[in-house]
Amino acid sequence: MTRPGYQTARNNQPATSLPGRHHPERRSVCAITPLEHGEISMRLQYHLIALALILSPVPATADPVMWQRFAIPETNAAVDIPTTVFTEDAGKPPTGYGRRFLTSDARADLTVQSVPNDAGDSPAAFLAKMNPPSNIVYKRVTSRFFVVSSFRNGKIWYNRCNFAQRFMNCVLINYPAAEKRQWDSVITRISNTLASR
């Protein structure tokens, strides 16, 4: 996505001169009319919005997002990973099989993980055993998978686990809540491509 630019001045006019007004030298700095004040407010809002967009971090650069299929050899679970977003290998997860990945600035992370399901629990039973927090914002449970998501410490956490008899194959993602819109398509593809065999 190309980051928008903005102009800081128009026609190289001095700050005390507003375009479209006659005889700017006759105006007093203290005598701002409502129309002039409105123009200043609109310009200020435009510049602040443009500045926020420029400084706002996004999960992808102006270059297209590059994807690669990642598989866990021990369980044959696989998922598409945006390699231009999650560029850093963060090692193995604390339990089960898989891998952890980070963005270059560590503001977001992705874990692809296969967790043993020795009891053969359904997704609902497995989720209950994990003792999820009570403030879950989104929850979907079927006979084949579960998805839960909520907010914590300025971030959105998103967990999806697919039932695969001996294992629950999961993606666990944490990313800044302020960047939700930029991340939506990335999260959707990761979630939709998680496959269990």
mmCIF file of N, CA and C in Angstrom, residues 100-155:
data_model
loop_
_atom_site.group_PDB
_atom_site.id
_atom_site.type_symbol
_atom_site.label_atom_id
_atom_site.label_comp_id
_atom_site.label_asym_id
_atom_site.label_seq_id
_atom_site.Cartn_x
_atom_site.Cartn_y
_atom_site.Cartn_z
ATOM 1 N N ARG A 100 7.663 -20.491 15.668
ATOM 2 C CA ARG A 100 7.196 -19.140 15.979
ATOM 3 C C ARG A 100 7.881 -18.156 15.031
ATOM 4 N N PHE A 101 7.132 -17.105 14.653
ATOM 5 C CA PHE A 101 7.654 -16.081 13.752
ATOM 6 C C PHE A 101 7.300 -14.702 14.302
ATOM 7 N N LEU A 102 8.170 -13.712 13.999
ATOM 8 C CA LEU A 102 7.960 -12.330 14.444
ATOM 9 C C LEU A 102 8.063 -11.377 13.259
ATOM 10 N N THR A 103 7.420 -10.216 13.378
ATOM 11 C CA THR A 103 7.705 -9.133 12.451
ATOM 12 C C THR A 103 9.084 -8.582 12.795
ATOM 13 N N SER A 104 9.669 -7.815 11.885
ATOM 14 C CA SER A 104 11.040 -7.327 12.106
ATOM 15 C C SER A 104 11.157 -6.456 13.345
ATOM 16 N N ASP A 105 10.075 -5.763 13.729
ATOM 17 C CA ASP A 105 10.106 -4.918 14.917
ATOM 18 C C ASP A 105 9.464 -5.594 16.134
ATOM 19 N N ALA A 106 9.105 -6.854 15.995
ATOM 20 C CA ALA A 106 8.533 -7.672 17.077
ATOM 21 C C ALA A 106 7.189 -7.161 17.596
ATOM 22 N N ARG A 107 6.507 -6.331 16.814
ATOM 23 C CA ARG A 107 5.210 -5.834 17.281
ATOM 24 C C ARG A 107 4.102 -6.853 17.071
ATOM 25 N N ALA A 108 4.355 -7.882 16.266
ATOM 26 C CA ALA A 108 3.368 -8.927 16.028
ATOM 27 C C ALA A 108 4.086 -10.267 15.962
ATOM 28 N N ASP A 109 3.362 -11.334 16.321
ATOM 29 C CA ASP A 109 3.965 -12.660 16.269
ATOM 30 C C ASP A 109 2.951 -13.691 15.785
ATOM 31 N N LEU A 110 3.472 -14.763 15.233
ATOM 32 C CA LEU A 110 2.669 -15.870 14.724
ATOM 33 C C LEU A 110 3.287 -17.169 15.208
ATOM 34 N N THR A 111 2.460 -18.033 15.775
ATOM 35 C CA THR A 111 2.903 -19.373 16.154
ATOM 36 C C THR A 111 2.079 -20.380 15.359
ATOM 37 N N VAL A 112 2.770 -21.290 14.690
ATOM 38 C CA VAL A 112 2.117 -22.420 14.019
ATOM 39 C C VAL A 112 2.490 -23.638 14.851
ATOM 40 N N GLN A 113 1.481 -24.337 15.378
ATOM 41 C CA GLN A 113 1.760 -25.320 16.422
ATOM 42 C C GLN A 113 0.809 -26.511 16.341
ATOM 43 N N SER A 114 1.356 -27.698 16.525
ATOM 44 C CA SER A 114 0.558 -28.915 16.683
ATOM 45 C C SER A 114 0.708 -29.376 18.123
ATOM 46 N N VAL A 115 -0.415 -29.434 18.833
ATOM 47 C CA VAL A 115 -0.417 -29.791 20.251
ATOM 48 C C VAL A 115 -1.044 -31.177 20.402
ATOM 49 N N PRO A 116 -0.398 -32.088 21.143
ATOM 50 C CA PRO A 116 -0.979 -33.424 21.319
ATOM 51 C C PRO A 116 -2.390 -33.375 21.900
ATOM 52 N N ASN A 117 -3.247 -34.213 21.368
ATOM 53 C CA ASN A 117 -4.632 -34.332 21.843
ATOM 54 C C ASN A 117 -4.848 -35.801 22.208
ATOM 55 N N ASP A 118 -4.096 -36.255 23.199
ATOM 56 C CA ASP A 118 -4.091 -37.677 23.571
ATOM 57 C C ASP A 118 -5.460 -38.180 24.002
ATOM 58 N N ALA A 119 -6.281 -37.305 24.556
ATOM 59 C CA ALA A 119 -7.607 -37.713 25.014
ATOM 60 C C ALA A 119 -8.622 -37.759 23.877
ATOM 61 N N GLY A 120 -8.229 -37.295 22.692
ATOM 62 C CA GLY A 120 -9.156 -37.272 21.568
ATOM 63 C C GLY A 120 -10.298 -36.296 21.782
ATOM 64 N N ASP A 121 -10.020 -35.196 22.492
ATOM 65 C CA ASP A 121 -11.053 -34.210 22.795
ATOM 66 C C ASP A 121 -11.598 -33.560 21.532
ATOM 67 N N SER A 122 -12.871 -33.221 21.565
ATOM 68 C CA SER A 122 -13.465 -32.399 20.514
ATOM 69 C C SER A 122 -12.896 -30.990 20.640
ATOM 70 N N PRO A 123 -13.035 -30.157 19.597
ATOM 71 C CA PRO A 123 -12.565 -28.769 19.733
ATOM 72 C C PRO A 123 -13.162 -28.049 20.945
ATOM 73 N N ALA A 124 -14.445 -28.268 21.230
ATOM 74 C CA ALA A 124 -15.077 -27.604 22.382
ATOM 75 C C ALA A 124 -14.453 -28.056 23.696
ATOM 76 N N ALA A 125 -14.232 -29.366 23.840
ATOM 77 C CA ALA A 125 -13.641 -29.890 25.073
ATOM 78 C C ALA A 125 -12.192 -29.437 25.218
ATOM 79 N N PHE A 126 -11.451 -29.436 24.109
ATOM 80 C CA PHE A 126 -10.056 -29.011 24.135
ATOM 81 C C PHE A 126 -9.962 -27.543 24.545
ATOM 82 N N LEU A 127 -10.835 -26.700 23.971
ATOM 83 C CA LEU A 127 -10.843 -25.279 24.312
ATOM 84 C C LEU A 127 -11.171 -25.078 25.787
ATOM 85 N N ALA A 128 -12.131 -25.827 26.303
ATOM 86 C CA ALA A 128 -12.509 -25.700 27.720
ATOM 87 C C ALA A 128 -11.335 -26.050 28.632
ATOM 88 N N LYS A 129 -10.554 -27.067 28.255
ATOM 89 C CA LYS A 129 -9.386 -27.457 29.057
ATOM 90 C C LYS A 129 -8.305 -26.384 29.064
ATOM 91 N N MET A 130 -8.282 -25.557 28.041
ATOM 92 C CA MET A 130 -7.284 -24.478 27.963
ATOM 93 C C MET A 130 -7.641 -23.323 28.898
ATOM 94 N N ASN A 131 -8.849 -23.368 29.489
ATOM 95 C CA ASN A 131 -9.300 -22.337 30.421
ATOM 96 C C ASN A 131 -9.167 -20.939 29.816
ATOM 97 N N PRO A 132 -9.878 -20.664 28.713
ATOM 98 C CA PRO A 132 -9.741 -19.357 28.051
ATOM 99 C C PRO A 132 -10.280 -18.235 28.931
ATOM 100 N N PRO A 133 -9.816 -17.005 28.698
ATOM 101 C CA PRO A 133 -10.298 -15.876 29.501
ATOM 102 C C PRO A 133 -11.787 -15.620 29.270
ATOM 103 N N SER A 134 -12.416 -14.957 30.219
ATOM 104 C CA SER A 134 -13.857 -14.721 30.144
ATOM 105 C C SER A 134 -14.220 -13.582 29.196
ATOM 106 N N ASN A 135 -13.258 -12.759 28.836
ATOM 107 C CA ASN A 135 -13.561 -11.574 28.017
ATOM 108 C C ASN A 135 -13.381 -11.814 26.518
ATOM 109 N N ILE A 136 -13.592 -13.029 26.050
ATOM 110 C CA ILE A 136 -13.459 -13.331 24.625
ATOM 111 C C ILE A 136 -14.479 -12.514 23.837
ATOM 112 N N VAL A 137 -14.010 -11.848 22.785
ATOM 113 C CA VAL A 137 -14.873 -11.013 21.956
ATOM 114 C C VAL A 137 -15.498 -11.836 20.830
ATOM 115 N N TYR A 138 -14.711 -12.742 20.245
ATOM 116 C CA TYR A 138 -15.214 -13.580 19.152
ATOM 117 C C TYR A 138 -14.928 -15.040 19.471
ATOM 118 N N LYS A 139 -15.951 -15.872 19.282
ATOM 119 C CA LYS A 139 -15.791 -17.302 19.554
ATOM 120 C C LYS A 139 -16.646 -18.093 18.579
ATOM 121 N N ARG A 140 -16.038 -19.056 17.909
ATOM 122 C CA ARG A 140 -16.771 -19.971 17.034
ATOM 123 C C ARG A 140 -16.230 -21.367 17.261
ATOM 124 N N VAL A 141 -17.117 -22.291 17.557
ATOM 125 C CA VAL A 141 -16.715 -23.676 17.827
ATOM 126 C C VAL A 141 -17.568 -24.599 16.965
ATOM 127 N N THR A 142 -16.895 -25.472 16.221
ATOM 128 C CA THR A 142 -17.592 -26.485 15.433
ATOM 129 C C THR A 142 -17.034 -27.853 15.818
ATOM 130 N N SER A 143 -17.487 -28.883 15.140
ATOM 131 C CA SER A 143 -16.960 -30.221 15.420
ATOM 132 C C SER A 143 -15.559 -30.422 14.851
ATOM 133 N N ARG A 144 -15.109 -29.509 13.977
ATOM 134 C CA ARG A 144 -13.803 -29.650 13.323
ATOM 135 C C ARG A 144 -12.758 -28.626 13.771
ATOM 136 N N PHE A 145 -13.187 -27.497 14.336
ATOM 137 C CA PHE A 145 -12.225 -26.470 14.734
ATOM 138 C C PHE A 145 -12.865 -25.511 15.732
ATOM 139 N N PHE A 146 -12.002 -24.677 16.347
ATOM 140 C CA PHE A 146 -12.493 -23.529 17.111
ATOM 141 C C PHE A 146 -11.661 -22.301 16.782
ATOM 142 N N VAL A 147 -12.294 -21.145 16.901
ATOM 143 C CA VAL A 147 -11.621 -19.854 16.735
ATOM 144 C C VAL A 147 -12.028 -18.976 17.910
ATOM 145 N N VAL A 148 -11.066 -18.375 18.566
ATOM 146 C CA VAL A 148 -11.333 -17.417 19.634
ATOM 147 C C VAL A 148 -10.428 -16.208 19.431
ATOM 148 N N SER A 149 -10.946 -15.036 19.809
ATOM 149 C CA SER A 149 -10.161 -13.816 19.648
ATOM 150 C C SER A 149 -10.628 -12.777 20.654
ATOM 151 N N SER A 150 -9.681 -11.926 21.079
ATOM 152 C CA SER A 150 -10.027 -10.845 21.997
ATOM 153 C C SER A 150 -8.880 -9.842 22.057
ATOM 154 N N PHE A 151 -8.951 -8.928 23.023
ATOM 155 C CA PHE A 151 -7.957 -7.868 23.195
ATOM 156 C C PHE A 151 -7.182 -8.087 24.489
ATOM 157 N N ARG A 152 -5.883 -7.743 24.452
ATOM 158 C CA ARG A 152 -5.059 -7.798 25.657
ATOM 159 C C ARG A 152 -3.862 -6.868 25.478
ATOM 160 N N ASN A 153 -3.710 -5.921 26.385
ATOM 161 C CA ASN A 153 -2.553 -5.009 26.393
ATOM 162 C C ASN A 153 -2.346 -4.304 25.055
ATOM 163 N N GLY A 154 -3.408 -3.780 24.471
ATOM 164 C CA GLY A 154 -3.296 -3.038 23.221
ATOM 165 C C GLY A 154 -3.139 -3.895 21.988
ATOM 166 N N LYS A 155 -3.261 -5.203 22.153
ATOM 167 C CA LYS A 155 -3.126 -6.114 21.015
ATOM 168 C C LYS A 155 -4.381 -6.967 20.861
#
